[in-house]
Short mmCIF file of C-alpha atoms in Angstrom, two decimals:
data_model
loop_
_atom_site.label_atom_id
_atom_site.label_comp_id
_atom_site.label_asym_id
_atom_site.label_seq_id
_atom_site.Cartn_x
_atom_site.Cartn_y
_atom_site.Cartn_z
CA LEU A 1 225.80 14.25 34.72
CA GLY A 2 223.47 17.54 35.01
CA ASN A 3 225.11 20.60 36.72
CA ASN A 4 228.66 19.42 37.06
CA ASP A 5 230.73 21.86 35.17
CA ILE A 6 232.25 19.19 32.73
CA ARG A 7 232.41 21.95 29.81
CA VAL A 8 233.84 20.89 26.62
CA THR A 9 236.64 19.14 27.62
CA GLY A 10 234.52 16.66 29.67
CA VAL A 11 232.09 16.10 26.49
CA GLN A 12 235.21 15.52 24.70
CA ALA A 13 236.12 12.59 27.33
CA LEU A 14 232.53 10.87 26.86
CA VAL A 15 232.42 11.08 23.10
CA ALA A 16 235.73 9.39 22.69
CA SER A 17 234.73 6.66 25.33
CA THR A 18 234.00 3.45 24.21
CA THR A 19 232.66 2.69 27.28
CA PHE A 20 229.24 4.08 26.83
CA THR A 21 228.26 2.76 23.70
CA ASN A 22 224.93 1.53 25.10
CA LEU A 23 223.52 4.71 26.52
CA THR A 24 220.09 5.51 25.85
CA CYS A 25 219.62 8.47 28.28
CA LEU A 26 222.52 11.30 28.93
CA ASP A 27 221.77 14.52 30.67
CA LEU A 28 224.53 16.97 30.47
CA SER A 29 222.38 20.62 31.76
CA GLU A 30 224.06 23.22 33.38
CA ASN A 31 227.73 22.19 32.33
CA ASP A 32 228.55 25.14 30.09
CA ILE A 33 229.52 22.99 27.07
CA GLU A 34 228.48 25.82 24.77
CA ALA A 35 228.55 25.38 21.38
CA ALA A 36 231.49 23.15 20.76
CA GLY A 37 230.84 20.81 23.49
CA ALA A 38 227.45 20.07 21.31
CA GLU A 39 229.54 19.87 18.32
CA ALA A 40 231.52 17.39 20.30
CA LEU A 41 228.57 15.36 20.80
CA ALA A 42 227.19 15.89 17.33
CA ALA A 43 230.17 13.76 16.02
CA SER A 44 230.37 11.29 18.20
CA MET A 45 230.40 7.81 16.89
CA THR A 46 229.67 6.14 20.31
CA LEU A 47 226.27 7.62 21.09
CA THR A 48 223.98 6.29 18.60
CA ASN A 49 221.88 4.62 20.65
CA LEU A 50 220.89 7.83 22.74
CA ALA A 51 217.19 8.24 22.99
CA SER A 52 217.17 11.02 25.31
CA LEU A 53 219.43 14.23 25.67
CA ASN A 54 219.27 16.91 28.02
CA LEU A 55 221.35 19.95 27.10
CA CYS A 56 219.76 22.60 28.95
CA ASP A 57 221.31 25.80 30.21
CA ASN A 58 224.74 25.03 28.33
CA TYR A 59 224.97 28.20 26.13
CA ILE A 60 224.91 26.24 22.97
CA GLU A 61 223.41 28.87 21.10
CA ALA A 62 222.50 28.65 17.11
CA ASP A 63 225.71 27.42 16.21
CA GLY A 64 225.52 24.18 18.75
CA VAL A 65 221.70 23.60 17.59
CA LYS A 66 223.17 23.48 14.05
CA ALA A 67 225.38 20.92 14.64
CA LEU A 68 223.07 18.70 16.32
CA ALA A 69 220.29 18.83 13.74
CA ALA A 70 222.72 17.86 11.08
CA SER A 71 224.22 14.97 12.93
CA THR A 72 223.56 11.33 12.09
CA THR A 73 224.41 10.43 15.52
CA PHE A 74 220.95 11.29 16.93
CA THR A 75 218.73 9.50 14.60
CA ASN A 76 217.34 7.33 17.51
CA LEU A 77 216.39 10.55 19.49
CA THR A 78 213.01 10.77 21.01
CA SER A 79 213.51 13.38 23.51
CA LEU A 80 215.81 16.29 23.27
CA ASN A 81 215.86 19.34 26.13
CA LEU A 82 217.63 22.49 24.82
CA ASN A 83 215.83 24.93 27.51
CA ASN A 84 217.82 28.03 27.81
CA ASN A 85 220.31 28.00 25.33
CA GLY A 86 220.12 31.28 23.61
CA ILE A 87 219.48 29.64 20.21
CA GLY A 88 217.27 32.16 18.72
CA ALA A 89 215.41 32.00 15.77
CA VAL A 90 217.96 30.76 13.88
CA GLY A 91 218.71 27.64 15.94
CA ALA A 92 214.79 27.08 15.71
CA GLU A 93 214.93 27.30 11.72
CA ALA A 94 217.77 24.74 11.85
CA LEU A 95 215.65 21.69 14.06
CA ALA A 96 212.60 22.59 11.45
CA ALA A 97 215.21 21.97 8.55
CA SER A 98 216.51 18.93 10.04
CA THR A 99 216.35 15.50 8.18
CA THR A 100 218.07 13.55 10.96
CA LEU A 101 216.07 14.09 13.96
CA PRO A 102 212.94 11.96 12.33
CA ASN A 103 211.93 10.24 16.01
CA LEU A 104 211.65 13.01 18.31
CA THR A 105 208.32 13.22 20.11
CA SER A 106 209.52 15.55 23.00
CA LEU A 107 211.25 18.71 22.22
CA ASN A 108 211.79 21.43 24.98
CA LEU A 109 212.79 25.04 23.50
CA GLY A 110 211.49 27.12 26.35
CA ASP A 111 213.14 30.65 27.17
CA ASN A 112 215.45 30.47 23.69
CA ARG A 113 214.50 33.80 22.21
CA ILE A 114 213.42 32.06 19.31
CA GLY A 115 210.22 34.72 18.89
CA ALA A 116 207.62 34.35 15.97
CA VAL A 117 209.91 33.40 13.36
CA GLY A 118 211.15 30.33 15.02
CA VAL A 119 208.19 29.33 15.73
CA LYS A 120 206.76 29.51 12.11
CA ALA A 121 209.56 27.49 10.92
CA LEU A 122 208.74 24.78 13.81
CA ALA A 123 205.13 24.69 13.04
CA ALA A 124 205.96 24.28 9.04
CA SER A 125 208.36 21.63 9.65
CA PRO A 126 208.08 17.95 8.06
CA ALA A 127 210.60 16.53 10.58
CA LEU A 128 208.10 17.47 13.81
CA THR A 129 205.33 15.43 12.44
CA ASN A 130 205.96 12.98 15.50
CA LEU A 131 206.14 15.48 17.99
CA THR A 132 203.54 14.81 21.21
CA PHE A 133 205.68 17.29 23.50
CA LEU A 134 206.44 20.77 22.81
CA ASP A 135 207.80 23.69 25.05
CA LEU A 136 207.83 27.07 24.01
CA GLY A 137 207.67 29.04 27.09
CA SER A 138 209.38 32.28 27.37
CA ASN A 139 210.23 32.94 23.74
CA ASN A 140 208.20 36.12 22.96
CA ILE A 141 206.37 34.42 20.11
CA ARG A 142 203.17 36.65 20.71
CA VAL A 143 200.04 36.28 18.67
CA THR A 144 201.57 35.98 15.36
CA GLY A 145 203.65 32.83 16.75
CA VAL A 146 200.27 31.35 18.02
CA GLN A 147 198.61 31.95 14.96
CA ALA A 148 201.37 29.85 13.06
CA LEU A 149 201.03 27.14 15.71
CA ALA A 150 197.31 26.99 15.38
CA ALA A 151 197.39 26.79 11.52
CA SER A 152 200.13 24.05 11.53
CA THR A 153 199.26 21.02 9.50
CA THR A 154 202.69 19.15 11.18
CA LEU A 155 201.87 19.25 14.49
CA THR A 156 198.93 17.40 14.73
CA ASN A 157 200.02 14.87 17.28
CA LEU A 158 200.92 17.20 19.71
CA THR A 159 199.16 16.27 23.53
CA SER A 160 201.28 18.74 25.64
CA LEU A 161 201.93 22.40 24.46
CA ASP A 162 203.75 24.79 26.77
CA LEU A 163 203.15 28.31 25.64
CA SER A 164 203.38 30.14 29.02
CA ALA A 165 205.09 33.42 29.07
CA ASN A 166 204.47 34.40 25.70
CA ASP A 167 202.54 37.50 26.05
CA ILE A 168 199.93 36.26 23.92
CA ARG A 169 196.76 37.97 25.41
CA ALA A 170 193.14 37.35 24.66
CA VAL A 171 194.01 37.49 20.54
CA GLY A 172 196.45 35.06 20.75
CA VAL A 173 194.09 32.26 22.89
CA LYS A 174 191.40 32.96 19.83
CA PRO A 175 193.32 31.18 17.21
CA LEU A 176 194.44 28.30 19.88
CA ALA A 177 190.75 27.99 20.60
CA ALA A 178 189.58 28.12 17.18
CA SER A 179 192.47 25.34 15.87
CA THR A 180 191.54 22.42 13.65
CA THR A 181 195.31 21.04 14.58
CA LEU A 182 195.46 20.67 18.10
CA THR A 183 192.54 18.58 19.17
CA LYS A 184 194.71 15.78 20.98
CA LEU A 185 196.06 18.54 23.29
CA ALA A 186 195.29 16.79 26.98
CA SER A 187 197.85 19.30 28.65
CA LEU A 188 197.84 22.98 27.81
CA ASP A 189 200.23 25.61 29.96
CA LEU A 190 199.26 29.58 29.15
CA ARG A 191 200.61 30.98 32.62
CA TYR A 192 201.79 34.82 32.37
CA ASN A 193 200.09 35.71 29.16
CA HIS A 194 197.61 38.30 30.05
CA ILE A 195 194.74 36.61 28.62
CA GLY A 196 192.22 37.88 30.52
CA ASP A 197 188.42 37.13 30.75
CA ASP A 198 187.92 37.45 27.24
CA GLY A 199 190.75 34.94 26.89
CA VAL A 200 188.96 32.54 28.80
CA LYS A 201 185.60 32.88 27.23
CA ALA A 202 187.56 31.84 24.17
CA LEU A 203 188.96 28.80 25.61
CA ALA A 204 185.43 27.71 27.33
CA ALA A 205 183.73 27.88 24.21
CA SER A 206 186.27 26.02 22.28
CA THR A 207 185.33 22.84 20.84
CA THR A 208 189.10 22.34 19.68
CA LEU A 209 190.35 21.69 23.53
CA ILE A 210 187.78 18.78 24.56
CA ASN A 211 190.20 16.56 25.19
CA LEU A 212 192.16 18.79 27.78
CA THR A 213 193.10 16.97 31.17
CA SER A 214 195.68 19.78 32.28
CA LEU A 215 194.77 23.47 32.01
CA ASN A 216 197.17 26.01 33.61
CA LEU A 217 196.01 29.54 33.36
CA ASN A 218 198.15 31.07 36.50
CA ASP A 219 198.88 34.65 36.53
CA ASN A 220 196.44 35.89 33.53
CA GLY A 221 194.35 38.66 35.30
CA ILE A 222 190.97 36.47 35.29
CA GLU A 223 188.60 38.06 37.34
CA VAL A 224 184.95 36.99 38.24
CA ASP A 225 183.69 36.56 34.51
CA GLY A 226 186.32 34.24 33.59
CA ALA A 227 185.75 31.98 36.49
CA GLU A 228 182.13 32.10 35.90
CA ALA A 229 182.75 31.37 31.84
CA LEU A 230 185.00 28.08 32.90
CA ALA A 231 182.35 27.24 35.63
CA ALA A 232 179.60 27.22 32.59
CA SER A 233 181.69 25.53 30.20
CA GLU A 234 180.75 22.23 28.96
CA ILE A 235 183.99 21.28 27.14
CA PHE A 236 186.25 20.91 30.02
CA THR A 237 184.74 17.41 31.35
CA LYS A 238 187.72 15.89 31.28
CA LEU A 239 190.11 18.17 33.01
CA THR A 240 191.80 16.85 36.22
CA SER A 241 194.20 19.95 36.76
#
């Protein structure tokens, strides 16, 4: 039902229905449901079988996330997409503190202005230990946020991490490259981060990232020295993309 302008009233109709009790996947992206719509979903007694929920671009903000994070409806969720909802650090903290989302393996929080404060909460959360996919693109997490991720003891199962457009620069790449937490990463997106040649050199020398099969370094100001460092690296033998 993505991109259909169903709004709060449409969500209320869906959650009141006894027709959809077997739903395991629901896409309500771009429907302007706002926080009230998220609250209606969270209170639903008919959507308890959902494994995948896409709410991107819905303006649910922190209040909507708080309702989702406290809901006992979504204990079976494995995938949650909250991209571009303005949840801020408060919303990220609510997710991090949740005790009702134990099965999440995929979490998309891209473009939500969560900042380093929100990332610190996520990185310390015991509720997110099963995550394998985490999108934090365009969140202004900067170096401090990356340091929290790199030092996390709860995100050890991540295989895919998107940190695009976070202004982490070379100094932010270095804790990633040295992390003992992120050794299972197969996919790493660092687009638009101004990492330059020094950042690439840190990646190329890392023993943490030896399992990468996909590495995106688009638009990072990389020049000849960086390209040569990549070419000479012995750790990227598994890269296919």
